[in-house]
Coordinates of C-alpha atoms and ligand atoms in Angstrom, one line a residue:
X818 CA 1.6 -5.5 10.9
X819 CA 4.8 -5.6 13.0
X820 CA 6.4 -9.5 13.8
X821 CA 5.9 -8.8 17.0
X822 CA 2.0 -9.2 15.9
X823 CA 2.5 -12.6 14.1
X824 CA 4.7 -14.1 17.0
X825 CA 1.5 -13.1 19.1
X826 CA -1.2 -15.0 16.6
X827 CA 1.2 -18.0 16.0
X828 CA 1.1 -17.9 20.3
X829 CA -2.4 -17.8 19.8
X830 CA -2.0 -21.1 18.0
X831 CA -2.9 -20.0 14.3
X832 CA -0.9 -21.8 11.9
X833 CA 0.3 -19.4 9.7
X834 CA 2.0 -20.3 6.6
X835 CA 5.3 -19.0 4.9
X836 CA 6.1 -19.8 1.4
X837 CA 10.1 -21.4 1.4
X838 CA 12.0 -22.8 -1.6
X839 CA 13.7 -26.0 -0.8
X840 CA 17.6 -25.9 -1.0
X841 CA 17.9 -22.1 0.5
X842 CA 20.3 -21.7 3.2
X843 CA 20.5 -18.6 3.9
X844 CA 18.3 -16.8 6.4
X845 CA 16.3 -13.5 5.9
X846 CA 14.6 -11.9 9.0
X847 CA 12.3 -9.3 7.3
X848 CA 9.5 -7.0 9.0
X849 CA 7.1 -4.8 8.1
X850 CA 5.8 -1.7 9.4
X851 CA 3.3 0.8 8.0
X852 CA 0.9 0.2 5.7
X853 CA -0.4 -2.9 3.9
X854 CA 1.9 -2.7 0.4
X855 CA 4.9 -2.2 2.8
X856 CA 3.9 -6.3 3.6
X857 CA 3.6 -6.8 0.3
X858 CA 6.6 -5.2 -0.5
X859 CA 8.5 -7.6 1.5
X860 CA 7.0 -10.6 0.3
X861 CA 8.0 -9.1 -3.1
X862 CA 11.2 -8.6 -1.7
X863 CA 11.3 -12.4 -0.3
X864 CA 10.5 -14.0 -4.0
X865 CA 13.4 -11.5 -5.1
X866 CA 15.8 -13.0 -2.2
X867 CA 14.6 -16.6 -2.4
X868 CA 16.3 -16.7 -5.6
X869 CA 19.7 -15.5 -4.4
X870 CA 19.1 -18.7 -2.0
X871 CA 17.4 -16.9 1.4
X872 CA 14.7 -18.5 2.9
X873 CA 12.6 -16.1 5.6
X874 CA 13.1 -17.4 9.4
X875 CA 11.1 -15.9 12.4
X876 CA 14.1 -16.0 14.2
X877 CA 16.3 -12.4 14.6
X878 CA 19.1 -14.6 16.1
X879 CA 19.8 -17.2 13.7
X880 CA 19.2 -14.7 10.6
X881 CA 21.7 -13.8 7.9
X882 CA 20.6 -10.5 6.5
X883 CA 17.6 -8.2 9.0
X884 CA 15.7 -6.0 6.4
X885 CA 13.2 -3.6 8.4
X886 CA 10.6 -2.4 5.5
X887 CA 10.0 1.0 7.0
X888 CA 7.1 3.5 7.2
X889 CA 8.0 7.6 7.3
X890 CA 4.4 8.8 8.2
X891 CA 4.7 10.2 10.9
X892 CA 7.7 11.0 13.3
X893 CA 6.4 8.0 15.5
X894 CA 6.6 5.5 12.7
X895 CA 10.6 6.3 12.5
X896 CA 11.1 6.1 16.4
X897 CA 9.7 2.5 16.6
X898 CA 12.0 1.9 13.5
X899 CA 15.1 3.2 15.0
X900 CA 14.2 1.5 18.2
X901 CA 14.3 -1.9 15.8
X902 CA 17.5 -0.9 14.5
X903 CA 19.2 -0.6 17.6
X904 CA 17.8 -4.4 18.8
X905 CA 19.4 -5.5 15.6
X906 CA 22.5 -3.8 16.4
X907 CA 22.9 -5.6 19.8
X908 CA 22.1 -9.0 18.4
X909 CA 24.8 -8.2 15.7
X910 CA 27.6 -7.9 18.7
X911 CA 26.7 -11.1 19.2
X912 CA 26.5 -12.5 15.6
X913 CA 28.9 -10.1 13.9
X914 CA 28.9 -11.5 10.2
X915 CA 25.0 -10.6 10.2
X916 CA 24.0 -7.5 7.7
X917 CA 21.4 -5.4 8.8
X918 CA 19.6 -3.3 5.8
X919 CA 16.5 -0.5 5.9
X920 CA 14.1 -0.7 2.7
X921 CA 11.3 1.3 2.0
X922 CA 10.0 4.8 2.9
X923 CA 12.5 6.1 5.5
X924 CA 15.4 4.3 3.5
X925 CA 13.9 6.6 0.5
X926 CA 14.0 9.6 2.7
X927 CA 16.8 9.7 4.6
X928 CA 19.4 7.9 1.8
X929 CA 22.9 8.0 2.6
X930 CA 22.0 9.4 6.2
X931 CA 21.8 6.0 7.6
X932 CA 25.2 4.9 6.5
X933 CA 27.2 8.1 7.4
X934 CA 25.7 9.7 10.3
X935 CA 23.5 7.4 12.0
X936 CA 26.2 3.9 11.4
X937 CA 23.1 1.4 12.1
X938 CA 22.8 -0.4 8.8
X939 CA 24.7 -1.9 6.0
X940 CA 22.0 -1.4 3.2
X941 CA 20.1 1.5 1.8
X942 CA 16.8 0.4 -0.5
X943 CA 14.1 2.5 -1.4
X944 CA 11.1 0.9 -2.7
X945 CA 11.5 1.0 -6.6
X946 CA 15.2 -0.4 -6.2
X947 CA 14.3 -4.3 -4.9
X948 CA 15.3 -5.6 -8.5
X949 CA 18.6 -4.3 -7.5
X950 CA 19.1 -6.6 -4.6
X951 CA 20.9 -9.1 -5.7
X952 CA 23.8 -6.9 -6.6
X953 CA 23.2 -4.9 -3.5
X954 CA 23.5 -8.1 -1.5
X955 CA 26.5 -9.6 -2.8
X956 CA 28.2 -5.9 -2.0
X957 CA 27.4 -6.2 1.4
X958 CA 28.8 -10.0 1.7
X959 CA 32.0 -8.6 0.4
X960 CA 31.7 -6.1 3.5
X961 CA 31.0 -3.2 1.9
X962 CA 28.0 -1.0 2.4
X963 CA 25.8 -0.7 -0.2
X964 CA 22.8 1.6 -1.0
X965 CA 20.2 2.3 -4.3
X966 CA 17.5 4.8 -3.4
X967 CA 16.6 5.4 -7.3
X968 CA 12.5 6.1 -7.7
X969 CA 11.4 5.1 -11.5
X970 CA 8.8 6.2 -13.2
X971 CA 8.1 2.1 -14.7
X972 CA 8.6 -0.2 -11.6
X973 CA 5.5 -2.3 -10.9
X974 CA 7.2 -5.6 -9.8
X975 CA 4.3 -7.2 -12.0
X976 CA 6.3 -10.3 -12.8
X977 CA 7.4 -10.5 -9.3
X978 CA 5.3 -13.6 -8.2
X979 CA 5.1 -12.5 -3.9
X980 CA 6.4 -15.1 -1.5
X981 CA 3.6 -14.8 0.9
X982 CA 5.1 -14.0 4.6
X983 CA 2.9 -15.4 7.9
X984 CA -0.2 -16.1 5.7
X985 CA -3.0 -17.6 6.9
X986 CA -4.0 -19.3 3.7
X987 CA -7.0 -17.3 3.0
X988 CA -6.4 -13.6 2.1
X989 CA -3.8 -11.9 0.1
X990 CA -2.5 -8.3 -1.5
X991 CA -2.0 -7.6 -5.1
X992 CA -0.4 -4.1 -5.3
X993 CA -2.3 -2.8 -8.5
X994 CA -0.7 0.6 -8.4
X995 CA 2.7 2.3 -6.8
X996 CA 3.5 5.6 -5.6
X997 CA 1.1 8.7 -5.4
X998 CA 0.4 12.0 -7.9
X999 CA -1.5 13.6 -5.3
X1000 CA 0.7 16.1 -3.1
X1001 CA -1.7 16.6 -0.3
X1002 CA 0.8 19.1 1.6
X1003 CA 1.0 17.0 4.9
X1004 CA 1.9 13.7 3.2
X1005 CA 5.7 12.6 2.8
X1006 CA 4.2 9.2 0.7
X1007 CA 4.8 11.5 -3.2
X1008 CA 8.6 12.4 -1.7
X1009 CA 9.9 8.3 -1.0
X1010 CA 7.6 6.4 -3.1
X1011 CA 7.9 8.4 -5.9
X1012 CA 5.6 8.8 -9.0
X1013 CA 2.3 7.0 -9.4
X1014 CA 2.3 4.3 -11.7
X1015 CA -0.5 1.6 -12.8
X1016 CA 0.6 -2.5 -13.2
X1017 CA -0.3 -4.6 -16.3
X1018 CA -3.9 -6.0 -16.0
X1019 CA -2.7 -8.9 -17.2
X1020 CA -0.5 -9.4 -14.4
X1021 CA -3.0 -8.8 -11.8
X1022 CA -5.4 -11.1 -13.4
X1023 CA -3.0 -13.7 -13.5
X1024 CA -1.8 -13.0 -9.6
X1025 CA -5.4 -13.2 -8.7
X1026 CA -5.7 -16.7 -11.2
X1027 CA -2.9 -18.0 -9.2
X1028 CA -4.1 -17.1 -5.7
X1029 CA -7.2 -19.1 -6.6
X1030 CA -5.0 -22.1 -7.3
X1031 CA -3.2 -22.4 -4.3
X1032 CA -7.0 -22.2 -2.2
X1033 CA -7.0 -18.3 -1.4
X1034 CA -10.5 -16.9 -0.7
X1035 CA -9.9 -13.8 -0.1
X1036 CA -7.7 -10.7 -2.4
X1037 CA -7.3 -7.0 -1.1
X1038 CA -6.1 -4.4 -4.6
X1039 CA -3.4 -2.3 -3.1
X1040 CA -2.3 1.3 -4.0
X1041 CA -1.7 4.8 -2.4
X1042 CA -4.4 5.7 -4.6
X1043 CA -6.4 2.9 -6.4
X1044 CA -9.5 5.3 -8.4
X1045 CA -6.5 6.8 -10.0
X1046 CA -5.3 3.2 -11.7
X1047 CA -5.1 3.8 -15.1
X1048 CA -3.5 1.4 -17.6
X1049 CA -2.9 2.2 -21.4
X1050 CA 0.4 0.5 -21.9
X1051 CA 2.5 1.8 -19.0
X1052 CA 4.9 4.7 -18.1
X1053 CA 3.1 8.0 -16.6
X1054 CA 0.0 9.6 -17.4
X1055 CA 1.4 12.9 -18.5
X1056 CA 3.5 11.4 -22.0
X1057 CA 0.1 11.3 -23.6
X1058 CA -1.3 14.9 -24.5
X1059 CA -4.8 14.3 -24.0
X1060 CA -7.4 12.5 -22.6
X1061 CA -8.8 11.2 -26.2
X1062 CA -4.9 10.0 -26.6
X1063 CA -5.1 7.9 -23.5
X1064 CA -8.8 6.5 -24.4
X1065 CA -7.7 5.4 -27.9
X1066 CA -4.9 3.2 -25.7
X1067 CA -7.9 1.2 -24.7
X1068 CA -7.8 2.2 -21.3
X1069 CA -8.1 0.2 -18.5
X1070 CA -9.4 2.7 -15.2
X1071 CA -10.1 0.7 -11.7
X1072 CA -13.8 0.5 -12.0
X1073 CA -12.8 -1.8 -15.2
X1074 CA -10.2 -3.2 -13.1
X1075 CA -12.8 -4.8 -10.7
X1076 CA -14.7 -5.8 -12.7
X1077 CA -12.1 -8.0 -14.4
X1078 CA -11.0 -9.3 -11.6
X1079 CA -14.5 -9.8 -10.1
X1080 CA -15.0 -12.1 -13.4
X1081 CA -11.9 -13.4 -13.3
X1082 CA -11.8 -14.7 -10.0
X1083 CA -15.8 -15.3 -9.3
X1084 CA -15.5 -17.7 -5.7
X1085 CA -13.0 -15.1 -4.5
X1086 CA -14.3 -11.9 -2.4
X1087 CA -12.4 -8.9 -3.8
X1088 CA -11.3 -6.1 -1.3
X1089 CA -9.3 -2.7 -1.8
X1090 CA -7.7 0.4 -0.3
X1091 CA -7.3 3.0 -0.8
X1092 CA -9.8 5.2 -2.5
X1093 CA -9.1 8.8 -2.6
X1094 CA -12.7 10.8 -2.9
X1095 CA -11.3 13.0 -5.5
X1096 CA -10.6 9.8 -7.8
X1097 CA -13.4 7.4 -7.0
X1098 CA -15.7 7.4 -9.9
X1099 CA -19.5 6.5 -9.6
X1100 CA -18.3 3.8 -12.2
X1101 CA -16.7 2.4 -9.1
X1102 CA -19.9 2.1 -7.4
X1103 CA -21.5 0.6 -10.0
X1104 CA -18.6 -2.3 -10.4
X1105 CA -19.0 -2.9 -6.5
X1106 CA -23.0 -3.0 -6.6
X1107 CA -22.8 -5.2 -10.0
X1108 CA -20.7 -7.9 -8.2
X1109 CA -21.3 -10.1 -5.3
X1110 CA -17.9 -11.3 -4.5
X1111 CA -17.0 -7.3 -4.4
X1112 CA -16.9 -6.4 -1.0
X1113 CA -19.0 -3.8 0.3
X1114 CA -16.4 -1.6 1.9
X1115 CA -14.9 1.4 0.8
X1116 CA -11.7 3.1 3.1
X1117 CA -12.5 6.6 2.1
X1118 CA -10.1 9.2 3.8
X1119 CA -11.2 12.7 4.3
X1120 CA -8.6 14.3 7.0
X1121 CA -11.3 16.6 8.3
X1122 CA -14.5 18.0 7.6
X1123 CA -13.5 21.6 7.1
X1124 CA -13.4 22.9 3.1
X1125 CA -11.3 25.5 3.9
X1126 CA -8.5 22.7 5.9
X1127 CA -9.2 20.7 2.7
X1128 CA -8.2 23.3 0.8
X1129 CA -4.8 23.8 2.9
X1130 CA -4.6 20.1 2.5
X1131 CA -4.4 20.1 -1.0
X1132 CA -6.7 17.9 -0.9
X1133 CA -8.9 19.2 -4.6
X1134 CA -12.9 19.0 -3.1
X1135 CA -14.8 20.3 -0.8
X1136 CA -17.2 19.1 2.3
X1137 CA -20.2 19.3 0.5
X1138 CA -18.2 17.1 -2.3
X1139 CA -17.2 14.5 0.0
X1140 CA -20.6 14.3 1.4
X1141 CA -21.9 14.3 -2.0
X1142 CA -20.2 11.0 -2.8
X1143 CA -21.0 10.2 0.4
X1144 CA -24.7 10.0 -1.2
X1145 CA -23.8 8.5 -4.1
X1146 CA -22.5 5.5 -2.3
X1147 CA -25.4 5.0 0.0
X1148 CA -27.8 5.5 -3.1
X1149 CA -25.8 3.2 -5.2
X1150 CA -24.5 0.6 -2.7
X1151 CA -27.2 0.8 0.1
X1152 CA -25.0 -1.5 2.4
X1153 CA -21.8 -0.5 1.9
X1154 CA -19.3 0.2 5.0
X1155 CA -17.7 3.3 4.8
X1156 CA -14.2 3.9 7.1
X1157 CA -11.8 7.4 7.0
X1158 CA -8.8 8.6 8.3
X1159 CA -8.4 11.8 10.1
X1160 CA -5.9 14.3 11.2
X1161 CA -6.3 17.0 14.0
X1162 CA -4.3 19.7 14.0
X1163 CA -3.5 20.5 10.8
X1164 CA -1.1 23.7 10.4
X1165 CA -4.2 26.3 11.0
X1166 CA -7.3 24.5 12.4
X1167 CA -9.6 26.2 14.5
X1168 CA -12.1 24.9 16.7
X1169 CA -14.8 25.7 14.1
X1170 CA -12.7 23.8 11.8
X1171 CA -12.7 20.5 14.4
X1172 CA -16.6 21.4 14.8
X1173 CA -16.8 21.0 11.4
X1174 CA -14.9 17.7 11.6
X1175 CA -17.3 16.5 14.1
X1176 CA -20.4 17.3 12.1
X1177 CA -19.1 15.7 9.0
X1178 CA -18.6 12.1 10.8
X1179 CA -22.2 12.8 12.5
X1180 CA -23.5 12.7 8.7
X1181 CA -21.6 10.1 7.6
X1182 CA -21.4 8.1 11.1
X1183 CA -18.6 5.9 9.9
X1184 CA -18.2 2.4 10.8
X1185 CA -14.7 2.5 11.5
X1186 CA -11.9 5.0 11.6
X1187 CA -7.8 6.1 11.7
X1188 CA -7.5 9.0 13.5
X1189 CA -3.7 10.8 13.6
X1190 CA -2.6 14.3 15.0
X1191 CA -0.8 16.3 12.5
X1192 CA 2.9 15.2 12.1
X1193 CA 5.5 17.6 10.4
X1194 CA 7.2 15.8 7.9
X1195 CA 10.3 17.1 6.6
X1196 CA 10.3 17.8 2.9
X1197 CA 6.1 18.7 2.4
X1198 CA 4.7 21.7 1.5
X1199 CA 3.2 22.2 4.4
X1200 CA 6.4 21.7 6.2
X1201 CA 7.9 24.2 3.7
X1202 CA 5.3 27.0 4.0
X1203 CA 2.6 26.6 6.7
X1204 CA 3.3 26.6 10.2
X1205 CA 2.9 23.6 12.8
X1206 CA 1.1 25.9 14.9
X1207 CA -1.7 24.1 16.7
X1208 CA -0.5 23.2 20.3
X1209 CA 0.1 19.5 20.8
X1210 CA -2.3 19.7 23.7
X1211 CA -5.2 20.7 21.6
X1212 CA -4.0 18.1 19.1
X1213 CA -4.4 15.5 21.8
X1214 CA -7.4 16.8 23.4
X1215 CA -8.7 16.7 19.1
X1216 CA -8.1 13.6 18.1
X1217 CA -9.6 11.8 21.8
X1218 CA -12.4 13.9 20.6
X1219 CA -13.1 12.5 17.2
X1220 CA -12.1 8.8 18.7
X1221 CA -14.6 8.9 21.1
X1222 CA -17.1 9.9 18.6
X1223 CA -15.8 7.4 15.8
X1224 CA -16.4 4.5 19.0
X1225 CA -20.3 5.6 19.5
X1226 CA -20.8 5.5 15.4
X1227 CA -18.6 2.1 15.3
X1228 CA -21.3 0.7 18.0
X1229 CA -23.7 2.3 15.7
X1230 CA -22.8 0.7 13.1
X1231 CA -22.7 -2.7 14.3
X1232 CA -25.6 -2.6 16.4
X1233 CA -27.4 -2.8 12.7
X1234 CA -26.1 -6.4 12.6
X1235 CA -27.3 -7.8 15.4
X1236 CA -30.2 -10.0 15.0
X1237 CA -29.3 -10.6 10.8
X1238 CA -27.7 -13.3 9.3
X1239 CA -24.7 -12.4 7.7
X1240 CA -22.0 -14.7 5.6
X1241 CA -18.6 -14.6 7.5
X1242 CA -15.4 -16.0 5.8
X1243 CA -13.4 -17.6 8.4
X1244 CA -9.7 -16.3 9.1
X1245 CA -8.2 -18.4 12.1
X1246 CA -9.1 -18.1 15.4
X1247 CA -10.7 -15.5 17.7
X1248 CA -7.9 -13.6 19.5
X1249 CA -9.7 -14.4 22.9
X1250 CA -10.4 -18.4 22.8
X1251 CA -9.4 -21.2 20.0
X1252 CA -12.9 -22.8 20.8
X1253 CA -13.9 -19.7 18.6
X1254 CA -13.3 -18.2 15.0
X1255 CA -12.7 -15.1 13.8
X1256 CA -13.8 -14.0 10.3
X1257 CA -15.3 -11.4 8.6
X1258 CA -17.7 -9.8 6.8
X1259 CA -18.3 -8.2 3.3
X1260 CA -18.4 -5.2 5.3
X1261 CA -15.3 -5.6 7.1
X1262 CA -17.0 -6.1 10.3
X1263 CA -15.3 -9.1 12.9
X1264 CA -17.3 -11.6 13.7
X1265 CA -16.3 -14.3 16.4
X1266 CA -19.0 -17.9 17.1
X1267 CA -18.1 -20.5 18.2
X1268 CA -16.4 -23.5 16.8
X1269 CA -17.7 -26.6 15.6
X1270 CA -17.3 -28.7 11.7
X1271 CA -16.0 -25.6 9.8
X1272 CA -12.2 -24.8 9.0
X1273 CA -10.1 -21.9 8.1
X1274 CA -11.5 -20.6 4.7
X1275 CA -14.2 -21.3 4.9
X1276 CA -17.2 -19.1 4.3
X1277 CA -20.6 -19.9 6.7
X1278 CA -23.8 -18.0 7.9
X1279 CA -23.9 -16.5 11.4
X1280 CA -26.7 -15.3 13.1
X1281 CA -25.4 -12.0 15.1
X1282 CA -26.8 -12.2 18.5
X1283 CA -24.7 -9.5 20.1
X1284 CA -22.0 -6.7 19.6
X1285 CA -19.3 -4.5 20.7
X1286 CA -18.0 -1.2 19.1
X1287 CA -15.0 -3.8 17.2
X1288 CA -16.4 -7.5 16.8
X1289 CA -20.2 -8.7 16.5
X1290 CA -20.6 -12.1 18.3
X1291 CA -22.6 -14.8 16.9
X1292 CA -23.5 -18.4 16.4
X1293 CA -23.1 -20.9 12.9
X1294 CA -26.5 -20.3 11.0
X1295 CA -27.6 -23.5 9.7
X1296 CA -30.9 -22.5 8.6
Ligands
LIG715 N1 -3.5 7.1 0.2 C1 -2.8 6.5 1.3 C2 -2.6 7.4 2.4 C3 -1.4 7.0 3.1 S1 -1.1 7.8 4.5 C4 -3.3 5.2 1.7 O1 -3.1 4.2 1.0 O2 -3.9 5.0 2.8 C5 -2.4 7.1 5.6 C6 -3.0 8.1 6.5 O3 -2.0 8.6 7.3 C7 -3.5 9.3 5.7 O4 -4.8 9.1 5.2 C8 -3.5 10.4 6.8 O5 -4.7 10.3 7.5 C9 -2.4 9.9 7.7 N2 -1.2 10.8 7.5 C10 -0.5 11.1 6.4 N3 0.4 12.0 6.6 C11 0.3 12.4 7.9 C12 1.0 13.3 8.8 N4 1.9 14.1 8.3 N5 0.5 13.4 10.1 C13 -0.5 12.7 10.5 N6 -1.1 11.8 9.8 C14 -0.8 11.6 8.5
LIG716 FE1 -0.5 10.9 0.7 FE2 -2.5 12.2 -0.3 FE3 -1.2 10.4 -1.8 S1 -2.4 11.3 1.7 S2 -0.4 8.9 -0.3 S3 -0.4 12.3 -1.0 S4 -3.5 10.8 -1.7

């Protein structure tokens, strides 16, 4: 979520918290884009500042030090980001002792770059380096520029307690694993956050523990990757020789994960993203169905519906694998939500390919979706070997396709609500009127009713009355 975003809820007169440590003067303006552990990043990178004496402000003018945690997805993730930059840049002609500094995935991938050809920042980070900041910091007060772009193969930042940015008092991340073993040929992700590596359990227990304390309701397990967690005592998966070596460790894998964070925490609904279908264990399924407060929601990206794309992906199953688990879930977890990403125009795809792609969300008839066309990113495989070579016109006309379809199945999807009950934990208010709240669902789904005793955090019955393809609309069940 950009600032630009929270400026618009605090407008919307949410009152959204940041964490500050009293007797900070300093001011860090810090923004996120990309995905949800670049936010928690920076709120890792917040408790790592707030002891060097910076407190967060909303305000780019007044700030200090500008750190833009950055996304390298796709090509249009590092336009908006150089656009950023170059705001910064004329606020710092006005304020010239500001610094300005890049962290995460396009600091990763572009290193040096942005100090010697493109002259915009005065800090490189890349996202295993944050430890380094202090150092990094003082450099930079002493007008020098200063980078560390270093990837480990350790980093977890599990004793890094996050300062939460713009939170709303109710739900939180806990990054449970970093960086990604999977090399799916179209993803930069394994190239600038590095190896994948699994966090103490103990220190995710205790992060939940301590959400609970200060009144959260609400936690969301982050990782490129989460079915792949894995904890036997740290470092990478490949020093052990076998799989008996790693189960002697007393392994910890996620479905064991979440379940001892379901017990741990047993008042708190437990979310998480992302699964990857060639990771997620039935085990998994059986945690979630086992568990009330485990959300019934899995984010399970597929890319497209075509084996032989999947293949090209690198992506290690098939259609008929996918649709499998597919099963499985429905069998197991009867009301689980089910969301994917997609890509059209893959280096390759045919039209019988996008059929394909078509008929596989006709069978699963998701209930939401994140739909991309194909973006070269420099560095892949597929950059490296395939060619880009479906026209961006057919790309387009694609990816309208599969949106239009993921709306129907969204209205689908939520139609099935309407006229149930359905226990909604309430997250501020609606975006359209404050005489309404917002809140969800264990199945992800918005829900807006209107206002009356109840306040933000809690959790209520509403009866669903009515619904669009994004929000079901509803009234305080009291029944
Ligand atoms: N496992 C990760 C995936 C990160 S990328 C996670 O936590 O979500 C998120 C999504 O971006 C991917 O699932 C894919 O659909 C899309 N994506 C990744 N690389 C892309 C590219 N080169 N072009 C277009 N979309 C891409
Ligand atoms: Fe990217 Fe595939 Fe990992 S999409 S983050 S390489 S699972």
């Amino acid at each position: 979520m950009a600032s630009e975003n929270i400026i618009e809820e605090k407008k919307q007169g949410q009152a959204l918290i940041t964490e500050k440590k009293a007797g900070n003067h300093k001011k860090l303006f810090i923004e996120s884009y990309g995905c949800q552990m670049n936010l928690n990043d920076s709120e890792i990178v917040a408790s790592i500042l707030a002891d060097e004496g910076f407190n967060t402000t909303h305000l780019l003018e007044e700030a200090d030090l500008v750190l833009v945690n950055t996304c390298s997805i796709r090509e249009k993730a590092e336009q908006t980001i150089r656009k950023r930059l170059q705001k910064y840049n004329r606020v710092k002609r006005i304020n010239p002792d500001m610094k300005i500094g890049v962290l995460g995935c396009m600091a990763e991938r572009l290193k040096t770059k942005f100090l010697e050809e493109e002259k915009m920042v005065d800090l490189v980070v890349g996202p295993d380096a944050y430890r380094d900041l202090p150092n990094l910091v003082k450099e930079i007060e002493s007008g020098k520029d200063a980078i560390n772009v270093i990837l480990s193969k350790e980093e977890t930042y599990g004793d890094v307690t996050p300062v939460r940015l713009n939170t709303n008092g109710v739900s939180a991340f806990i990054s449970i694993t970093r960086g990604c073993d999977n090399m799916c040929t179209f993803c930069v992700v394994p190239f600038t956050r590095g190896r994948e590596r699994s966090r103490d359990p103990k220190s995710i227990i205790d992060e939940a523990l301590d959400l609970r304390d200060k009144g959260y309701k609400e936690i969301t397990l982050l990782g490129q990757n989460v079915d792949s967690y894995l904890w036997y005592g740290g470092g990478l998966k490949k020093d052990f020789k076998n799989a008996s070596e790693i189960a002697q460790a007393t392994a910890v894998d996620f479905a064991k994960l979440l379940e001892m964070v379901a017990l741990a925490v047993p008042q708190i609904r437990i979310r998480f993203a992302t699964s990857n279908p060639q990771d997620m264990s039935i085990d998994v399924l059986h945690s979630m169905a086992k568990y009330d407060n485990i959300c019934k929601y899995i984010h399970l990206p597929v890319q497209t519906g075509s084996s032989r794309m999947l293949e090209r992906m690198n992506r290690q199953h098939t259609r008929e694998e996918y649709m499998t688990l597919i099963d499985n879930i429905r069998k197991i977890i009867p009301d689980c939500a089910i969301s994917q990403d997609m890509i059209t125009g893959f280096c390759g795809e045919t039209e019988e390919d996008h059929l394909q792609t078509l008929s596989l969300m006709e069978y699963v008839k998701y209930d939401f979706g994140f739909m991309f066309a194909y973006s070269e990113r420099p560095g892949t495989l597929a950059a490296k070997k395939m060619e880009d070579d479906v026209p961006l016109e057919t790309k387009k006309r694609r990816l309208s396709e599969i949106i239009h379809l993921q709306q129907k199945h969204g209205l689908f999807r939520m139609e099935q609500f309407v006229g149930k009950t359905v226990e909604i934990l309430i997250e501020g208010d609606s975006k359209k009127s404050s005489d309404q709240w917002m809140g969800r669902n264990s199945q992800n789904a918005v829900a807006v009713f209107p206002k009356s005793d109840e306040k933000v955090g809690d959790t209520v019955m509403v009866h669903i009355e009515d619904c669009t393809s994004a929000t079901l609309i509803g009234r305080r069940s009291f029944d």
